[in-house]
N, C-alpha and C. Protein backbone atom coordinates (compact mmCIF):
# COMPACT_ATOMS: atom_id res chain seq x y z
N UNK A 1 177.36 107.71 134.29
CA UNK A 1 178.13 108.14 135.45
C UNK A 1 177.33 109.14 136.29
N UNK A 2 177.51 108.86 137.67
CA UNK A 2 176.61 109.95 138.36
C UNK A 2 177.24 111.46 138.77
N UNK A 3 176.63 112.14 138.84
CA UNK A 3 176.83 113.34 138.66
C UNK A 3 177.05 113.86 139.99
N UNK A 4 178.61 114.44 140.29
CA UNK A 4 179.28 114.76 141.43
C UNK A 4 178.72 115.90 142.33
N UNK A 5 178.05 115.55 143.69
CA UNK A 5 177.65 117.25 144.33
C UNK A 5 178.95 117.75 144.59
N UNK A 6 178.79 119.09 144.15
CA UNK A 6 180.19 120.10 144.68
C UNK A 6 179.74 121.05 146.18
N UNK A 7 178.45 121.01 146.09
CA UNK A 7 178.42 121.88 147.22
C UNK A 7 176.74 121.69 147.59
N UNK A 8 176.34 121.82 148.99
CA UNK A 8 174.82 121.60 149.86
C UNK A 8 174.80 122.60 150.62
N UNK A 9 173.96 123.53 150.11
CA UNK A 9 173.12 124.59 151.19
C UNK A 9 171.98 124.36 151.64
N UNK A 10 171.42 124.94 152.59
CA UNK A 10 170.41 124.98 153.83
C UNK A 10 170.04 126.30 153.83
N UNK A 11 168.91 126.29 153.39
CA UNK A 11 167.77 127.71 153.05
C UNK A 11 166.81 127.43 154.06
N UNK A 12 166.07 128.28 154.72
CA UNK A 12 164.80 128.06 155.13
C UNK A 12 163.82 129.40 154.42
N UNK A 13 163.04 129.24 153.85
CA UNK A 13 162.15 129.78 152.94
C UNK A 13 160.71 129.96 153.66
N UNK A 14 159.73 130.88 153.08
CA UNK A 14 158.70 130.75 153.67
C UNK A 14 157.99 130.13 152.16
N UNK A 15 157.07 129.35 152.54
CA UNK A 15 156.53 128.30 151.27
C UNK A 15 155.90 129.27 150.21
N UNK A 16 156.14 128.56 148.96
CA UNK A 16 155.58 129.51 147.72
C UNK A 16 156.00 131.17 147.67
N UNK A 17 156.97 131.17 148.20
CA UNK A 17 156.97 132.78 148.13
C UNK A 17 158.75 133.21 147.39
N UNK A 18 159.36 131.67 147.20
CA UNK A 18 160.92 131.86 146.77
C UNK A 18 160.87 133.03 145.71
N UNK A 19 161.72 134.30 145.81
CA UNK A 19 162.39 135.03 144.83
C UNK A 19 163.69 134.78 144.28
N UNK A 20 163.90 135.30 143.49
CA UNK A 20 165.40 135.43 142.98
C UNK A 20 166.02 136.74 144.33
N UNK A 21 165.39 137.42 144.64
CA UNK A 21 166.06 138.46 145.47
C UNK A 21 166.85 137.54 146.46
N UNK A 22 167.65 138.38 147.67
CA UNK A 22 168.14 137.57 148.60
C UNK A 22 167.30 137.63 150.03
N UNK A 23 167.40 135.96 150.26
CA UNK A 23 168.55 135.33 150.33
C UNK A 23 168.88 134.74 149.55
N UNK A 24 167.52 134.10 148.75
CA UNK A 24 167.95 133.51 147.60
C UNK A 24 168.68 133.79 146.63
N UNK A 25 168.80 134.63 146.38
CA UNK A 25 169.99 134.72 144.87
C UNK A 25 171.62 135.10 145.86
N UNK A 26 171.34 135.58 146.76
CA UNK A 26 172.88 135.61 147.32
C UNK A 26 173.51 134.73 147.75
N UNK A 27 172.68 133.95 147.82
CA UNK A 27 172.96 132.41 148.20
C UNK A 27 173.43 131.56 147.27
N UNK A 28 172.11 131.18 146.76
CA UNK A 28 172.27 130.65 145.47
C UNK A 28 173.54 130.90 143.95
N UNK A 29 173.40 132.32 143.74
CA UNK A 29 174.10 133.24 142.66
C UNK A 29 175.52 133.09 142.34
N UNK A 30 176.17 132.67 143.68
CA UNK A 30 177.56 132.35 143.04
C UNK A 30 177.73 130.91 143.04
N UNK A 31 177.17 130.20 143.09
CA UNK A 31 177.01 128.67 142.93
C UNK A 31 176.79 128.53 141.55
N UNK A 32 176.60 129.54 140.62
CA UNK A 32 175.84 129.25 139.75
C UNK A 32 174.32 128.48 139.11
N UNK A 33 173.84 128.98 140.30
CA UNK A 33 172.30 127.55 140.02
C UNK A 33 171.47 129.23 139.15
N UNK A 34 170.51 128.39 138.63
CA UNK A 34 169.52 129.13 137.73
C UNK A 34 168.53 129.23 138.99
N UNK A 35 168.55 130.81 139.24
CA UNK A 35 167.39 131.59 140.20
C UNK A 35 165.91 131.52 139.89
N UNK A 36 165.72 131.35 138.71
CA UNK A 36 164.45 131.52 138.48
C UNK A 36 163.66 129.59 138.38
N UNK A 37 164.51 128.81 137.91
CA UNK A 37 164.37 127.85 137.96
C UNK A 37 164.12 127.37 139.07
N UNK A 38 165.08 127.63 140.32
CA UNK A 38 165.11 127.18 141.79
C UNK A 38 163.45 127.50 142.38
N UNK A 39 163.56 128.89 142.13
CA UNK A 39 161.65 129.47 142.83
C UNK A 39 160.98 129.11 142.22
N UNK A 40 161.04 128.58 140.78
CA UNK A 40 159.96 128.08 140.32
C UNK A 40 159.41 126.80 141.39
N UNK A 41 160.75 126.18 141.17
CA UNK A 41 160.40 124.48 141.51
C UNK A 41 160.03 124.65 142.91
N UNK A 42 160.72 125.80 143.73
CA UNK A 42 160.05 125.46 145.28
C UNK A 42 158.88 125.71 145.44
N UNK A 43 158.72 127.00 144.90
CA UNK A 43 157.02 127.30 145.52
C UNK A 43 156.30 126.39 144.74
N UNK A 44 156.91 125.74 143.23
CA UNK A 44 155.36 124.71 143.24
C UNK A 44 155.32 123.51 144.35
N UNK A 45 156.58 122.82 144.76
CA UNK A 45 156.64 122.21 145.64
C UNK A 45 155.98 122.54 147.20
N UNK A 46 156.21 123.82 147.10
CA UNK A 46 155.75 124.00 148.96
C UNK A 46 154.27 125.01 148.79
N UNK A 47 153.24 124.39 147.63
CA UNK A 47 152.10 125.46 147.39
C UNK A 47 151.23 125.09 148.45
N UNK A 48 151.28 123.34 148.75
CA UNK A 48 150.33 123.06 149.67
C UNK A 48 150.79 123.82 151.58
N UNK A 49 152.25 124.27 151.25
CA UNK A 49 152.10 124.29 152.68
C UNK A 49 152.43 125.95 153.13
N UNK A 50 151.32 127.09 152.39
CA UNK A 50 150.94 127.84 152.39
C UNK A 50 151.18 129.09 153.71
N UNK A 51 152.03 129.54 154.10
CA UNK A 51 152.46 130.17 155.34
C UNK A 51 153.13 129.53 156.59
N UNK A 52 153.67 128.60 156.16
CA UNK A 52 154.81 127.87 156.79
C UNK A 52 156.09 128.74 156.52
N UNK A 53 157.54 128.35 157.22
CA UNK A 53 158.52 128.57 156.75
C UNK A 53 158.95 127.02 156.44
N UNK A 54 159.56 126.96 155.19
CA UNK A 54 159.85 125.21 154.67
C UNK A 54 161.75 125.96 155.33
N UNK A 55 162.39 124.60 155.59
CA UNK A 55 164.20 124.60 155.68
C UNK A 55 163.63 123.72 154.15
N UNK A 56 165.07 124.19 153.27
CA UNK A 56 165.19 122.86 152.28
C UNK A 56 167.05 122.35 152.46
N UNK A 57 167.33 121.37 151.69
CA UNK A 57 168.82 121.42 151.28
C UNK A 57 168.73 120.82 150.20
N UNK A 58 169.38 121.62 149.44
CA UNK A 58 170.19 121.67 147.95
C UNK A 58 171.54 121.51 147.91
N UNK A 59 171.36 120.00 146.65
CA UNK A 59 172.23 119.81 145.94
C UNK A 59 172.76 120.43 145.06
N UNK A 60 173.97 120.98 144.69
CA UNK A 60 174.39 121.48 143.23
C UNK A 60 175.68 120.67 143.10
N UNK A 61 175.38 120.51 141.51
CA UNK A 61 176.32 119.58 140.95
C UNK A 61 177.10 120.06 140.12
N UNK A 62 178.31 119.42 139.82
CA UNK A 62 179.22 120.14 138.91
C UNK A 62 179.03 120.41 137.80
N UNK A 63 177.42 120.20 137.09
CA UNK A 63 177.12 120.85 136.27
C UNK A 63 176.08 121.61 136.30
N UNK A 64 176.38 122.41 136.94
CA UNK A 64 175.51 123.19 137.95
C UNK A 64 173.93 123.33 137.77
N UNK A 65 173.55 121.75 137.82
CA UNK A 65 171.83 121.56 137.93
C UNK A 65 172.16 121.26 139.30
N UNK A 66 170.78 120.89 139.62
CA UNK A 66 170.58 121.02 141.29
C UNK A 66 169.61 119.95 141.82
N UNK A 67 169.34 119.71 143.00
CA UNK A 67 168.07 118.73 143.27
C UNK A 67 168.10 119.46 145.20
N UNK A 68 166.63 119.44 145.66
CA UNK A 68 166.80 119.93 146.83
C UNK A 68 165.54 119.51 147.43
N UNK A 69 166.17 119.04 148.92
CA UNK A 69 164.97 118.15 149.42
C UNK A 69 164.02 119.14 150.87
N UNK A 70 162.96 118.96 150.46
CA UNK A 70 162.50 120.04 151.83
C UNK A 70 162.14 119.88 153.16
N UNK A 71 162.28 119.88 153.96
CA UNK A 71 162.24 118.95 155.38
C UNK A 71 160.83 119.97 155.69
N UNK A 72 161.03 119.51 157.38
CA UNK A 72 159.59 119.85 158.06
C UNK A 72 160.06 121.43 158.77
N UNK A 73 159.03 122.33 158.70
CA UNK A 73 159.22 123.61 159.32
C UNK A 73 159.95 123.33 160.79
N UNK A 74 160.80 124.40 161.11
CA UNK A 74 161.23 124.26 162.48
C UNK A 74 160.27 124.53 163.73
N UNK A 75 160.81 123.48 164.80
CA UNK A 75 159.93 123.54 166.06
C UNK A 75 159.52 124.83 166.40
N UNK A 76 160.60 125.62 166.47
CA UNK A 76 159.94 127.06 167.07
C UNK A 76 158.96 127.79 166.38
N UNK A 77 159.18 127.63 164.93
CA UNK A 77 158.17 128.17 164.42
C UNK A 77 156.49 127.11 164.19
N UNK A 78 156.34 126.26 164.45
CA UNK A 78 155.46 125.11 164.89
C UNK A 78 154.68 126.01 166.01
N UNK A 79 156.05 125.91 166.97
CA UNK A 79 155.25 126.44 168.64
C UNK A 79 154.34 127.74 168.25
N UNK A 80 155.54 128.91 167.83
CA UNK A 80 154.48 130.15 167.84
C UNK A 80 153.63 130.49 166.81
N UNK A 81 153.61 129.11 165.97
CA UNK A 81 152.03 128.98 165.00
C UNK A 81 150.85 128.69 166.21
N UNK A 82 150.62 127.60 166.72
CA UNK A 82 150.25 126.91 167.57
C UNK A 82 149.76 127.91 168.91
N UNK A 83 150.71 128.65 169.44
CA UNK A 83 150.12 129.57 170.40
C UNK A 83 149.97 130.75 169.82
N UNK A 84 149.74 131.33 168.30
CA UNK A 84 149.60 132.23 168.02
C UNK A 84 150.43 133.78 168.01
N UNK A 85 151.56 133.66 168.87
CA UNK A 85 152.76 134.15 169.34
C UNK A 85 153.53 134.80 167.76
N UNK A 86 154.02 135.61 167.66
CA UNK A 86 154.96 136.23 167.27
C UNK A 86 156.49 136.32 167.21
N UNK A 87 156.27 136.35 168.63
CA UNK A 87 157.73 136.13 169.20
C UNK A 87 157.62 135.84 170.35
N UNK A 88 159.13 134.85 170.58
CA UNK A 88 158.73 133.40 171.78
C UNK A 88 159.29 134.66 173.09
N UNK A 89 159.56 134.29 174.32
CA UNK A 89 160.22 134.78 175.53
C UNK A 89 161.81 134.95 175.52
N UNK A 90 162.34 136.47 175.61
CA UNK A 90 163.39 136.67 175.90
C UNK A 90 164.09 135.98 176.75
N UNK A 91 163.68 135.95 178.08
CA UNK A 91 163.93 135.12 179.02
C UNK A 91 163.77 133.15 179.35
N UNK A 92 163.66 132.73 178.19
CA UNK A 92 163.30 131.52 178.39
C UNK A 92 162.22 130.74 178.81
N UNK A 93 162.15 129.97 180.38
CA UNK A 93 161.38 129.60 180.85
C UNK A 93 161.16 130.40 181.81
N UNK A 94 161.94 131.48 182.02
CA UNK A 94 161.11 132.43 183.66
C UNK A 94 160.86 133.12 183.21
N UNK A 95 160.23 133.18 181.75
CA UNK A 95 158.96 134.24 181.64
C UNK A 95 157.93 133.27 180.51
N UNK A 96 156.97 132.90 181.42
CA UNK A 96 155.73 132.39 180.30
C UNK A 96 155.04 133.03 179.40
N UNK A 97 155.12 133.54 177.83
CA UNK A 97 154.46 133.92 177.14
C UNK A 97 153.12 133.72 176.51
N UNK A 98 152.98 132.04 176.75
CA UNK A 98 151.74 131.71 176.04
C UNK A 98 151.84 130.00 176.75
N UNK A 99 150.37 129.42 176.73
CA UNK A 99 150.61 127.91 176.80
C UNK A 99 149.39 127.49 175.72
N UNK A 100 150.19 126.01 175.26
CA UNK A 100 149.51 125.36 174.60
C UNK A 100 149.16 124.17 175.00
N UNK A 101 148.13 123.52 174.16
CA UNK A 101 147.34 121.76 174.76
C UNK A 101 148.27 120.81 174.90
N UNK A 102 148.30 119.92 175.00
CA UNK A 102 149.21 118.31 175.16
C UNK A 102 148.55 118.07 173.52
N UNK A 103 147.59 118.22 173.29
CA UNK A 103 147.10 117.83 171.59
C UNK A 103 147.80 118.51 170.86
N UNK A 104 148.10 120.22 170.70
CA UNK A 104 148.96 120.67 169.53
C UNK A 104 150.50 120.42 169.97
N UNK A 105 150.80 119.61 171.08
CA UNK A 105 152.04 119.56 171.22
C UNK A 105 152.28 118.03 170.48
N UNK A 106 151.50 117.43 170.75
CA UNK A 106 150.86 115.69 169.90
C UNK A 106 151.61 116.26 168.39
N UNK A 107 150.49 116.75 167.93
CA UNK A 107 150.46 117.22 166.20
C UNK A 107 151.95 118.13 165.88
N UNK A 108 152.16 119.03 166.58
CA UNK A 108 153.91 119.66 166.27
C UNK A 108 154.51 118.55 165.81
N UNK A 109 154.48 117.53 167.43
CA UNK A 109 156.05 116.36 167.56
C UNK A 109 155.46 114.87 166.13
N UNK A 110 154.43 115.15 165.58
CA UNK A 110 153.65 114.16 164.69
C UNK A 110 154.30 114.81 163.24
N UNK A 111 154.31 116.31 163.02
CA UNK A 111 154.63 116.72 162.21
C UNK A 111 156.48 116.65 161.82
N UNK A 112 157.11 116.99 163.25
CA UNK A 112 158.28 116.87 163.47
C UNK A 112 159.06 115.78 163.17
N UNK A 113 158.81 114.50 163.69
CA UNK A 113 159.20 113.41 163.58
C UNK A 113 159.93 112.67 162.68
N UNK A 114 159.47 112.95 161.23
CA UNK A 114 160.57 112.80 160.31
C UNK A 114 162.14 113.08 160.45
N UNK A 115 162.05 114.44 161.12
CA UNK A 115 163.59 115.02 161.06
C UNK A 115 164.27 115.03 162.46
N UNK A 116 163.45 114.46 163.36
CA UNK A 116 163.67 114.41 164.75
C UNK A 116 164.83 113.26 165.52
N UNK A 117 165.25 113.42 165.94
CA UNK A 117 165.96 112.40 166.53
C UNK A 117 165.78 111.16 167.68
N UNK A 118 164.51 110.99 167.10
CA UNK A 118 163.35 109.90 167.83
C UNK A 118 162.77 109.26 166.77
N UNK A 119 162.46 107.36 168.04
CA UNK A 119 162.10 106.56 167.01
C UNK A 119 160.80 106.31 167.17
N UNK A 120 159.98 107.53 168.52
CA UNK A 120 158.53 107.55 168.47
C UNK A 120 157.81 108.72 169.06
N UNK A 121 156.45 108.60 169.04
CA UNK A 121 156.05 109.82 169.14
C UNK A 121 156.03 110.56 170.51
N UNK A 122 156.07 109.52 171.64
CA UNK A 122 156.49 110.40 173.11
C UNK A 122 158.14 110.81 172.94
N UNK A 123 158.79 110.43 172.50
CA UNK A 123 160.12 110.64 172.35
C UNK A 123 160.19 112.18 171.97
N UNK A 124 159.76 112.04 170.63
CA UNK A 124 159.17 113.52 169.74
C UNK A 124 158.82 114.58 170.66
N UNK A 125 157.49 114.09 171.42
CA UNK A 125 157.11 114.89 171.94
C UNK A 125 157.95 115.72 173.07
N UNK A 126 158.89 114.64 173.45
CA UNK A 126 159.54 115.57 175.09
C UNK A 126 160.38 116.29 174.24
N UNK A 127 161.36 115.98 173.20
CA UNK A 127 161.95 116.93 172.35
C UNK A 127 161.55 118.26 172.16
N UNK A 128 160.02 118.40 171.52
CA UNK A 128 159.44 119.40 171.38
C UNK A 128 158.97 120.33 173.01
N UNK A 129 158.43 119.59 173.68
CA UNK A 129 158.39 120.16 174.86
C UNK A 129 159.83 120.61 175.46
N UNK A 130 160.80 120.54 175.27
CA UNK A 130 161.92 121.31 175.76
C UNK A 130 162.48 122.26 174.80
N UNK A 131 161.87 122.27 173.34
CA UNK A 131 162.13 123.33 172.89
C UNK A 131 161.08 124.41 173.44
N UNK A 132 159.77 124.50 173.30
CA UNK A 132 158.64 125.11 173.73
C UNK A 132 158.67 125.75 175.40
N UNK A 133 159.60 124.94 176.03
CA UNK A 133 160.49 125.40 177.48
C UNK A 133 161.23 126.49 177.32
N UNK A 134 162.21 126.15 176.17
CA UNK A 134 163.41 127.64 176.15
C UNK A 134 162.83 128.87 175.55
N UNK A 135 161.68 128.41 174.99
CA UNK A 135 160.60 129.78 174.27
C UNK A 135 159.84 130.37 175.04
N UNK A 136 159.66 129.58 176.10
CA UNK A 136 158.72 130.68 177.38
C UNK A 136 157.11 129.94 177.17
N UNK A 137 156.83 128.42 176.27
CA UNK A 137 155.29 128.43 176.29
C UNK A 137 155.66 127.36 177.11
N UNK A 138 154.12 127.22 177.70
CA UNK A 138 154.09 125.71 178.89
C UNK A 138 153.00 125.09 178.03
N UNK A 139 152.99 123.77 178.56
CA UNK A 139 152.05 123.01 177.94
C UNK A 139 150.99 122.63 179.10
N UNK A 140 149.83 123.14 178.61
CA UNK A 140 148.63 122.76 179.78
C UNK A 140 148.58 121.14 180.01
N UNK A 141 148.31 120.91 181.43
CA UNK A 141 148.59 119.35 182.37
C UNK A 141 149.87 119.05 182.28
N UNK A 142 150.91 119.46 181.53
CA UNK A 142 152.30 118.84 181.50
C UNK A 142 153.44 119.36 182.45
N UNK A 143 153.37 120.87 182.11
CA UNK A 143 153.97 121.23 182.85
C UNK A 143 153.76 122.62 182.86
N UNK A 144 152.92 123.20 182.73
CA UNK A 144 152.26 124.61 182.84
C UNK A 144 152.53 125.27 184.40
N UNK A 145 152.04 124.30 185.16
CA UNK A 145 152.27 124.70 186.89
C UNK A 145 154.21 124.89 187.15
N UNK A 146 154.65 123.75 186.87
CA UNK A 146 155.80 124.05 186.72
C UNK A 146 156.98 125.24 186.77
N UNK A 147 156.13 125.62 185.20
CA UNK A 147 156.93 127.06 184.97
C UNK A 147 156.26 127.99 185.47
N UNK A 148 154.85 128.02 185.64
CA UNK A 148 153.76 128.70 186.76
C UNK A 148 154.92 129.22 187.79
N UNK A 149 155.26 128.52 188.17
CA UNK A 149 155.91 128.33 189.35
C UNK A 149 157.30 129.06 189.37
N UNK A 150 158.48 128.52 188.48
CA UNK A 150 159.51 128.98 187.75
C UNK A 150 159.76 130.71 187.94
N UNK A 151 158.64 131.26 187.34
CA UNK A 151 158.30 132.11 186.37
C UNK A 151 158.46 132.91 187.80
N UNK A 152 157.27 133.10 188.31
CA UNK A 152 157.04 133.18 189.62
C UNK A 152 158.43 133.71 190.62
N UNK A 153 159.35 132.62 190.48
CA UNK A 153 160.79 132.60 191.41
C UNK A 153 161.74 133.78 190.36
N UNK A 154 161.50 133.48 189.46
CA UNK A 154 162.35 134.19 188.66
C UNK A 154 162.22 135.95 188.99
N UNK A 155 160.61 135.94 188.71
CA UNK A 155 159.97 137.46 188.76
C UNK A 155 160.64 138.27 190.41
N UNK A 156 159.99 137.13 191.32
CA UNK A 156 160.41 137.78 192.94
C UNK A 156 162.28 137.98 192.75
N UNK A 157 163.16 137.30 192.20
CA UNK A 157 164.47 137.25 192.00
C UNK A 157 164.91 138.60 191.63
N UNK A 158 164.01 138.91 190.07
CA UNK A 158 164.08 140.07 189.19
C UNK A 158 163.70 141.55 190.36
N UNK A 159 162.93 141.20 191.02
CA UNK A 159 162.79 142.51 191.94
C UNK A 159 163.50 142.35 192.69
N UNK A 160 164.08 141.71 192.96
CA UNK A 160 165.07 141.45 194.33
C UNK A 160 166.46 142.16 193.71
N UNK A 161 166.97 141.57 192.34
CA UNK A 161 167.93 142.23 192.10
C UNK A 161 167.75 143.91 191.53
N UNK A 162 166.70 144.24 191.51
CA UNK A 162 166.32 145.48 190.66
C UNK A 162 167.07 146.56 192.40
N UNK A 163 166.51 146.01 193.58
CA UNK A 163 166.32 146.85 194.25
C UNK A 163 167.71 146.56 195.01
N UNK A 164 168.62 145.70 194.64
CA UNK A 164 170.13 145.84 194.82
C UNK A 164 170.70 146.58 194.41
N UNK A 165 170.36 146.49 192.59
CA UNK A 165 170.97 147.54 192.02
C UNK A 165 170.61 148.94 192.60
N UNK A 166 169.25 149.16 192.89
CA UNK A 166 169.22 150.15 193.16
C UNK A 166 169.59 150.95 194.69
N UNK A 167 169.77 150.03 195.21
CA UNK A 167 170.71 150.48 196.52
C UNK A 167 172.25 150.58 196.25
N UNK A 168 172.93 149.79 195.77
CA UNK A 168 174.19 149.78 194.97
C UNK A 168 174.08 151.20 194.67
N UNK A 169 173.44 151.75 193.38
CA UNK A 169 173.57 153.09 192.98
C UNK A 169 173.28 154.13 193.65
N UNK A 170 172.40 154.07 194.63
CA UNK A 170 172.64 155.31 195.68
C UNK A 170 173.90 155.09 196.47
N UNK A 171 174.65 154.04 196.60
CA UNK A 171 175.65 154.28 197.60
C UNK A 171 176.82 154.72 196.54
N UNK A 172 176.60 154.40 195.54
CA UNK A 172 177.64 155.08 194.35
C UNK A 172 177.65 156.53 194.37
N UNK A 173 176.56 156.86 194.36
CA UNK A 173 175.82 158.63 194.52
C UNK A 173 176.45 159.01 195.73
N UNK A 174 176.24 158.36 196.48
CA UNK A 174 176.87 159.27 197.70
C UNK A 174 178.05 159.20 198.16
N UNK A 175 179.03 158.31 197.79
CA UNK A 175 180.22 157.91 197.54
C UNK A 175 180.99 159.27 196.59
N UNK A 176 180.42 159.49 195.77
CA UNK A 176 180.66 160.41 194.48
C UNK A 176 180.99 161.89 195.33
N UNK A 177 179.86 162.41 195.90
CA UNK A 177 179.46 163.17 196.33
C UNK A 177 180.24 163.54 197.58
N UNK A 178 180.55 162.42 198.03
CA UNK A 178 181.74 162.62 199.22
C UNK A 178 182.94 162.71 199.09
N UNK A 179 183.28 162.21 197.38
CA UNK A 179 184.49 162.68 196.99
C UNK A 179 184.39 163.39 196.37
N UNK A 180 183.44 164.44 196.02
CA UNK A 180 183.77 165.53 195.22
C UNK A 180 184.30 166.75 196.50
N UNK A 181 182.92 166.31 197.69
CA UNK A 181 183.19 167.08 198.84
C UNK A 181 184.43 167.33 199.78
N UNK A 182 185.10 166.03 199.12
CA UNK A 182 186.70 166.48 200.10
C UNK A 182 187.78 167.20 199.27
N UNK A 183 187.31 167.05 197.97
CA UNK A 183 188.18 167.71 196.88
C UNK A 183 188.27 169.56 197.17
N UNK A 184 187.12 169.67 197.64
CA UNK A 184 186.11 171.22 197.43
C UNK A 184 186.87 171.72 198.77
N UNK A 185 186.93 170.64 199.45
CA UNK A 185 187.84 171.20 201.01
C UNK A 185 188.90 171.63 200.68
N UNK A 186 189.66 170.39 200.22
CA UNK A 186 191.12 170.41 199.31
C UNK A 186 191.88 171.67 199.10
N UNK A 187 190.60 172.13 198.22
CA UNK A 187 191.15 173.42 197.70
C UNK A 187 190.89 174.48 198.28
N UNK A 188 190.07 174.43 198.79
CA UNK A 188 189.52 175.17 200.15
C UNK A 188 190.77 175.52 201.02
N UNK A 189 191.33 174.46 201.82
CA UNK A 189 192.27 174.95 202.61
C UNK A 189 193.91 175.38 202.04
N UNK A 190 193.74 174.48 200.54
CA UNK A 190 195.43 175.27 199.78
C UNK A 190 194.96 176.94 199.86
N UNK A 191 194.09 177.61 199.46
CA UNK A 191 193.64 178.94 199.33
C UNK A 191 194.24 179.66 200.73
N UNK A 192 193.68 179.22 202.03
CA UNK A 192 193.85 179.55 203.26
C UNK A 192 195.38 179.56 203.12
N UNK A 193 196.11 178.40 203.29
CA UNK A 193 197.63 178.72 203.26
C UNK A 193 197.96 179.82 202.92
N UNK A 194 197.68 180.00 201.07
CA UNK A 194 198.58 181.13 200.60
C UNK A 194 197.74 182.25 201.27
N UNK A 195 196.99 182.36 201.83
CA UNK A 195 196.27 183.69 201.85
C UNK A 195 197.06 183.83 203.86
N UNK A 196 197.55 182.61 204.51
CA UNK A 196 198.60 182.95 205.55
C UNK A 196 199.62 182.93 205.02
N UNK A 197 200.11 182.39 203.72
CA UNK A 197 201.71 182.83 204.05
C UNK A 197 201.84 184.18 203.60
N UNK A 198 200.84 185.38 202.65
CA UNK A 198 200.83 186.67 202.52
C UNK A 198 200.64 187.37 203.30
C-alpha cells in the first residue's frame, strides 16, 4: 500500500549548507521529519550546485519519512548572479541597476526551463526578460535602450515631483505662518479692548 502525503512544504535553501537551525527545523520540527536526516540528504544532493539558493518541495508522509524534490534556483536570483548585483532596483524598470548579454539571458532561461511555463527556449527567455525588467537589469541589444530611455523619463519625472513637493511645502510654511500671524493679532487686539473698557 502506498504511503499517504499528509503535508508539502516549499523551502528554498542555499545548496549544501541545510542546518537543523531555522528555517529549517521551524519548518520542518513540527511535522515531525528527522532534522538531521533532511540536511544530510540535501546538501549531499545540492553539493554540485555550490552557492546557489536550491527551492525544494517535500513530501511528508504519515509515517513521518519524507521524499523532496529540488527544482531550479529562482530567476531573480539567476539575474543578480549573472550581473553580479546584490540587490536588484527598488524602483523596477525606472531605475537600471546593471545590464546583462542576450547569452547569460540564453543560459538563465536554459537553466530555467524545466520549471517554467514554456514549451521553448525563446518562450523562456521573454519570461526571464520580464522578470530581469521588474529588477531594474536590461539586457544588452534587447532592450537596454529601452529602459535607457524609461529610466531617463522616470528620473526627469522624479525631479519634477521633488520640486512640487518642494514648492507645496513652502506654501505650507507660509500658510502656517500667516496663521499663526493673525492669531498674534487676535490677541493683540482682545488686550486693547480690556485695556479701553478700564
Amino acid at each position: 500500500m502506498a504511503k499517504e502525503v499528509v503535508k508539502r512544504i516549499k523551502l528554498q535553501l542555499e545548496a549544501g549548507k541545510a542546518t537543523p537551525a531555522p528555517p529549517v527545523g521551524t519548518v520542518l520540527g513540527p511535522a515531525g521529519v528527522n532534522l538531521q536526516d533532511f540536511c544530510s540528504k540535501f546538501n549531499d544532493a545540492t553539493r554540485d550546485k555550490m552557492g546557489d539558493v536550491v527551492p525544494c518541495e517535500i513530501s511528508i508522509y504519515d509515517d513521518r519519512s519524507f521524499d523532496f524534490v529540488l527544482k531550479t534556483p529562482p530567476a531573480a536570483f539567476l539575474i543578480k548572479k549573472a550581473a553580479k548585483l546584490q540587490k536588484a532596483s527598488s524602483k523596477g524598470a525606472n531605475e537600471i541597476v546593471a545590464t546583462i548579454s542576450k547569452e547569460d539571458l540564453r543560459k538563465i532561461a536554459e537553466t530555467k526551463l524545466p520549471d517554467l511555463n514554456a514549451y521553448d527556449i525563446d518562450s523562456a527567455m521573454k519570461i526571464i526578460e520580464g522578470t530581469a525588467r521588474n529588477m531594474g537589469v536590461a539586457i544588452k541589444g534587447v532592450n537596454d535602450a529601452e529602459l535607457a530611455e524609461q529610466a531617463a523619463e522616470a528620473k526627469a519625472e522624479e525631479i519634477e515631483r521633488a520640486k512640487r513637493d518642494a514648492e507645496l511645502a513652502e506654501m505650507e510654511a507660509e500658510a502656517k505662518e500667516e496663521s499663526n500671524a493673525s492669531e498674534v493679532e487676535v490677541i493683540g487686539s482682545k488686550d486693547n479692548e480690556e485695556t479701553e473698557e478700564n
